[in-house]
Tab-separated table of C-alpha atoms in Angstrom:
chain	number	residue	atom	x	y	z
A	2	MET	CA	5.571	159.324	95.741
A	3	SER	CA	3.043	159.256	98.597
A	4	GLY	CA	-0.266	156.966	99.768
A	5	TRP	CA	0.265	153.474	98.821
A	6	THR	CA	3.776	153.526	98.102
A	7	GLN	CA	4.840	155.529	101.472
A	8	ALA	CA	2.513	152.795	102.999
A	9	GLY	CA	4.027	149.450	105.725
A	10	PHE	CA	4.756	149.545	110.003
A	11	GLU	CA	7.648	149.380	112.130
A	12	VAL	CA	10.288	146.968	113.559
A	13	PHE	CA	12.662	147.656	115.784
A	14	GLY	CA	12.480	151.484	115.054
A	15	GLN	CA	12.826	150.820	111.103
A	16	HIS	CA	9.699	152.033	108.188
A	17	VAL	CA	9.630	149.047	106.664
A	18	LEU	CA	7.525	149.721	103.402
A	19	TRP	CA	4.831	146.591	102.716
A	20	ILE	CA	5.510	147.132	98.439
A	21	ASP	CA	8.976	146.799	99.167
A	22	LEU	CA	8.497	143.303	101.912
A	23	VAL	CA	6.429	141.985	99.229
A	24	GLY	CA	7.487	142.831	95.962
A	25	ASN	CA	10.753	141.188	97.590
A	26	ILE	CA	8.648	137.612	99.188
A	27	GLY	CA	7.923	137.926	95.217
A	28	ALA	CA	11.247	138.116	93.756
A	29	LEU	CA	12.491	135.424	96.465
A	30	ALA	CA	9.230	133.331	95.206
A	31	THR	CA	10.970	134.203	91.217
A	32	VAL	CA	14.964	132.664	92.544
A	33	TRP	CA	12.632	129.177	93.328
A	34	LEU	CA	11.205	129.094	90.375
A	35	ALA	CA	13.632	129.373	88.704
A	36	ILE	CA	15.244	127.089	90.058
A	37	ARG	CA	12.432	124.407	89.476
A	38	ARG	CA	12.816	125.453	85.650
A	39	THR	CA	9.721	126.503	85.069
A	40	ILE	CA	7.622	129.386	83.187
A	41	TRP	CA	5.757	130.861	86.220
A	42	THR	CA	9.625	132.238	86.348
A	43	TRP	CA	8.404	134.772	84.124
A	44	PRO	CA	5.121	136.745	85.280
A	45	VAL	CA	5.351	136.530	89.245
A	46	GLN	CA	8.606	138.152	88.159
A	47	PHE	CA	7.311	141.092	86.452
A	48	ALA	CA	5.287	141.760	89.607
A	49	SER	CA	7.862	141.406	92.010
A	50	SER	CA	9.682	144.241	89.494
A	51	ILE	CA	6.730	146.739	89.381
A	52	LEU	CA	6.135	146.344	93.195
A	53	LEU	CA	10.110	147.115	93.941
A	54	LEU	CA	10.166	149.610	91.753
A	55	ALA	CA	7.525	151.674	92.540
A	56	ALA	CA	9.805	150.085	96.595
A	57	SER	CA	13.078	151.895	94.798
A	58	LEU	CA	11.806	155.220	93.680
A	59	GLN	CA	10.508	155.581	96.650
A	60	ALA	CA	13.820	155.061	98.218
A	61	HIS	CA	15.282	157.872	95.838
A	62	ILE	CA	17.535	154.771	94.135
A	63	THR	CA	17.232	155.700	90.299
A	64	GLY	CA	19.606	153.349	89.729
A	65	ASN	CA	17.556	150.218	91.565
A	66	ALA	CA	15.165	151.486	90.015
A	67	LEU	CA	15.562	151.219	86.550
A	68	LYS	CA	16.236	147.844	87.169
A	69	GLN	CA	13.564	147.009	88.167
A	70	ALA	CA	11.652	148.332	85.159
A	71	MET	CA	14.672	146.451	82.909
A	72	PHE	CA	13.783	143.362	85.430
A	73	ALA	CA	9.986	143.662	83.959
A	74	ALA	CA	11.284	144.710	80.472
A	75	LEU	CA	13.482	141.178	80.161
A	76	ALA	CA	11.258	138.703	81.802
A	77	VAL	CA	9.061	139.081	78.855
A	78	TYR	CA	11.663	138.231	77.407
A	79	GLY	CA	12.240	135.818	79.235
A	80	TRP	CA	8.705	133.822	79.129
A	81	VAL	CA	8.470	133.838	75.411
A	82	ARG	CA	12.191	132.223	75.092
A	83	TRP	CA	11.745	130.095	77.628
A	84	VAL	CA	8.291	128.920	75.900
A	85	ARG	CA	10.197	128.453	72.618
A	86	GLY	CA	12.166	125.415	75.272
A	87	THR	CA	9.241	123.315	76.085
A	88	ARG	CA	7.653	123.267	73.482
A	89	GLY	CA	6.088	120.034	73.154
A	90	GLY	CA	5.898	119.291	77.092
A	91	GLU	CA	9.628	119.501	77.417
A	92	ALA	CA	11.653	120.361	80.485
A	93	LEU	CA	13.854	124.121	79.092
A	94	ALA	CA	17.035	122.601	78.457
A	95	VAL	CA	20.176	124.468	80.998
A	96	ARG	CA	23.654	124.545	79.781
A	97	PRO	CA	27.193	125.937	80.178
A	98	GLY	CA	28.018	129.030	78.811
A	99	THR	CA	30.794	129.221	76.086
A	100	LEU	CA	33.659	130.320	75.977
A	101	ARG	CA	32.694	132.948	73.473
A	102	GLU	CA	28.800	134.072	75.155
A	103	ARG	CA	31.281	134.237	78.558
A	104	LEU	CA	34.238	136.432	76.978
A	105	THR	CA	31.003	138.955	75.920
A	106	LEU	CA	28.755	138.902	79.542
A	107	ILE	CA	31.924	139.862	80.837
A	108	ALA	CA	33.354	142.670	78.515
A	109	VAL	CA	29.729	144.386	78.167
A	110	MET	CA	29.442	143.802	82.024
A	111	VAL	CA	32.977	146.203	82.403
A	112	ALA	CA	32.214	148.109	79.788
A	113	ALA	CA	28.407	149.284	81.063
A	114	THR	CA	29.000	149.368	84.152
A	115	GLY	CA	31.854	152.082	83.651
A	116	LEU	CA	29.032	153.910	81.028
A	117	VAL	CA	25.795	153.459	83.656
A	118	ALA	CA	28.316	155.149	86.819
A	119	TRP	CA	29.526	157.754	84.495
A	120	PHE	CA	25.880	158.361	83.208
A	121	PHE	CA	24.543	158.604	87.030
A	122	MET	CA	26.834	160.637	88.559
A	123	ALA	CA	26.608	163.358	85.286
A	124	THR	CA	23.144	163.372	86.097
A	125	GLY	CA	23.724	162.470	90.043
A	126	TRP	CA	21.298	160.404	89.401
A	127	SER	CA	21.936	157.633	92.162
A	128	TRP	CA	24.183	158.640	95.517
A	129	ALA	CA	26.128	155.411	95.117
A	130	PRO	CA	27.142	155.917	91.148
A	131	TRP	CA	29.372	152.689	90.882
A	132	PRO	CA	27.513	150.305	93.237
A	133	ASP	CA	24.553	151.359	91.649
A	134	ALA	CA	25.492	151.006	88.092
A	135	TYR	CA	27.043	147.651	88.745
A	136	ILE	CA	24.236	145.843	89.693
A	137	PHE	CA	21.914	147.789	87.212
A	138	VAL	CA	24.323	146.054	84.624
A	139	GLY	CA	24.835	142.925	86.407
A	140	SER	CA	21.244	142.567	87.226
A	141	ALA	CA	20.732	142.528	83.343
A	142	ILE	CA	22.884	140.416	81.585
A	143	ALA	CA	22.473	137.791	84.944
A	144	THR	CA	17.949	137.418	83.863
A	145	TYR	CA	19.290	137.876	79.712
A	146	ALA	CA	21.645	135.225	80.795
A	147	GLN	CA	18.504	133.616	82.507
A	148	GLY	CA	16.695	134.120	79.947
A	149	ARG	CA	19.022	131.941	77.408
A	150	ALA	CA	19.002	129.165	80.273
A	151	LEU	CA	23.027	129.196	80.604
A	152	ILE	CA	23.547	128.162	83.947
A	153	ASP	CA	26.774	131.345	83.957
A	154	PHE	CA	23.765	133.232	84.954
A	155	TRP	CA	23.250	132.135	88.433
A	156	TRP	CA	27.417	133.548	89.370
A	157	ILE	CA	26.411	136.064	87.751
A	158	TRP	CA	24.133	137.187	90.556
A	159	VAL	CA	26.514	135.562	93.272
A	160	ALA	CA	28.913	138.943	91.804
A	161	VAL	CA	25.258	141.581	91.934
A	162	ASP	CA	23.830	139.611	95.376
A	163	LEU	CA	27.997	140.523	97.635
A	164	VAL	CA	26.866	144.137	96.096
A	165	GLY	CA	22.780	144.809	96.822
A	166	VAL	CA	23.161	144.140	100.777
A	167	PRO	CA	25.172	146.814	101.717
A	168	LEU	CA	23.746	149.136	98.826
A	169	ALA	CA	20.214	148.134	99.913
A	170	TYR	CA	20.499	148.668	104.123
A	171	TRP	CA	22.545	151.639	103.428
A	172	SER	CA	19.204	152.989	101.371
A	173	GLY	CA	16.819	151.940	104.215
A	174	LEU	CA	15.766	149.203	102.253
A	175	TYR	CA	16.573	147.073	105.199
A	176	VAL	CA	14.054	144.453	103.247
A	177	SER	CA	16.346	143.727	100.708
A	178	ALA	CA	18.929	143.815	102.102
A	179	VAL	CA	17.967	140.298	104.403
A	180	VAL	CA	16.515	139.307	100.721
A	181	TYR	CA	19.724	139.569	99.393
A	182	GLY	CA	21.461	137.545	101.386
A	183	VAL	CA	19.204	134.783	101.301
A	184	PHE	CA	18.371	135.098	97.012
A	185	PHE	CA	23.290	134.317	98.214
A	186	VAL	CA	21.905	130.827	99.130
A	187	MET	CA	19.362	130.606	97.389
A	188	VAL	CA	21.470	131.456	93.676
A	189	LEU	CA	24.047	128.185	95.296
A	190	LEU	CA	21.575	126.104	95.854
A	191	GLY	CA	20.347	126.571	92.156
A	192	VAL	CA	23.960	126.744	90.522
A	193	ARG	CA	23.580	123.332	91.689
A	194	GLU	CA	20.385	122.214	91.178
A	195	TRP	CA	20.848	123.977	87.022
A	196	ARG	CA	24.104	122.816	87.075
A	197	ARG	CA	22.788	118.714	87.692
A	198	GLN	CA	19.993	119.373	85.217
A	199	TYR	CA	22.747	119.519	82.802
A	200	ALA	CA	24.202	116.514	84.332
A	201	GLY	CA	21.596	114.308	83.370
A	202	ARG	CA	20.416	116.189	80.196
A	203	SER	CA	24.212	114.704	78.775
A	204	LEU	CA	24.670	111.628	80.301
A	205	GLU	CA	21.147	110.575	78.569
A	206	VAL	CA	22.224	112.219	76.005
A	207	ALA	CA	25.166	110.272	75.201
A	208	THR	CA	23.583	106.971	76.579
A	209	ALA	CA	20.899	107.575	73.841
């Protein structure tokens, strides 16, 4: 890719891509909007995913590029789910996953990570197949759980961020590396806020 996908500026001797910077600003906005449980979470996620898709292709991180394409598709899914969950002006009802849901998510994550890593190794699409596969699958599961308004999706993001920071840095996406670190802090805030919202709603139901 060339032209606008390579446009950027120099910071401390490193070339920062505009698409990486703007896409990650949008990704940060997505997390902030998710904490607030607003429907705008999803269109912002869709737009930022397109920009980060271009940045990932530019850096030759195929797994991350596929992840961004998946984010764009899941943004549509989440948008539909949240629209249904907020009909009539109701606030989005969040909840923790059941034991069965949690075990299913973990099992899918382990199995799918192995399959995707094997695929990346077989095709040579990624220079870091295992972490790339882990981030790809973990991001998919986290976004799916977010669409279902499960509090657990925040914890999945914690696990993804712990691998995403070093991988982005080693791949030359320095803005992405910094943003992953900021994500980690925001995710912890998101867990606290969604748990507070769930506790408050449960109290209202109990005293109704």
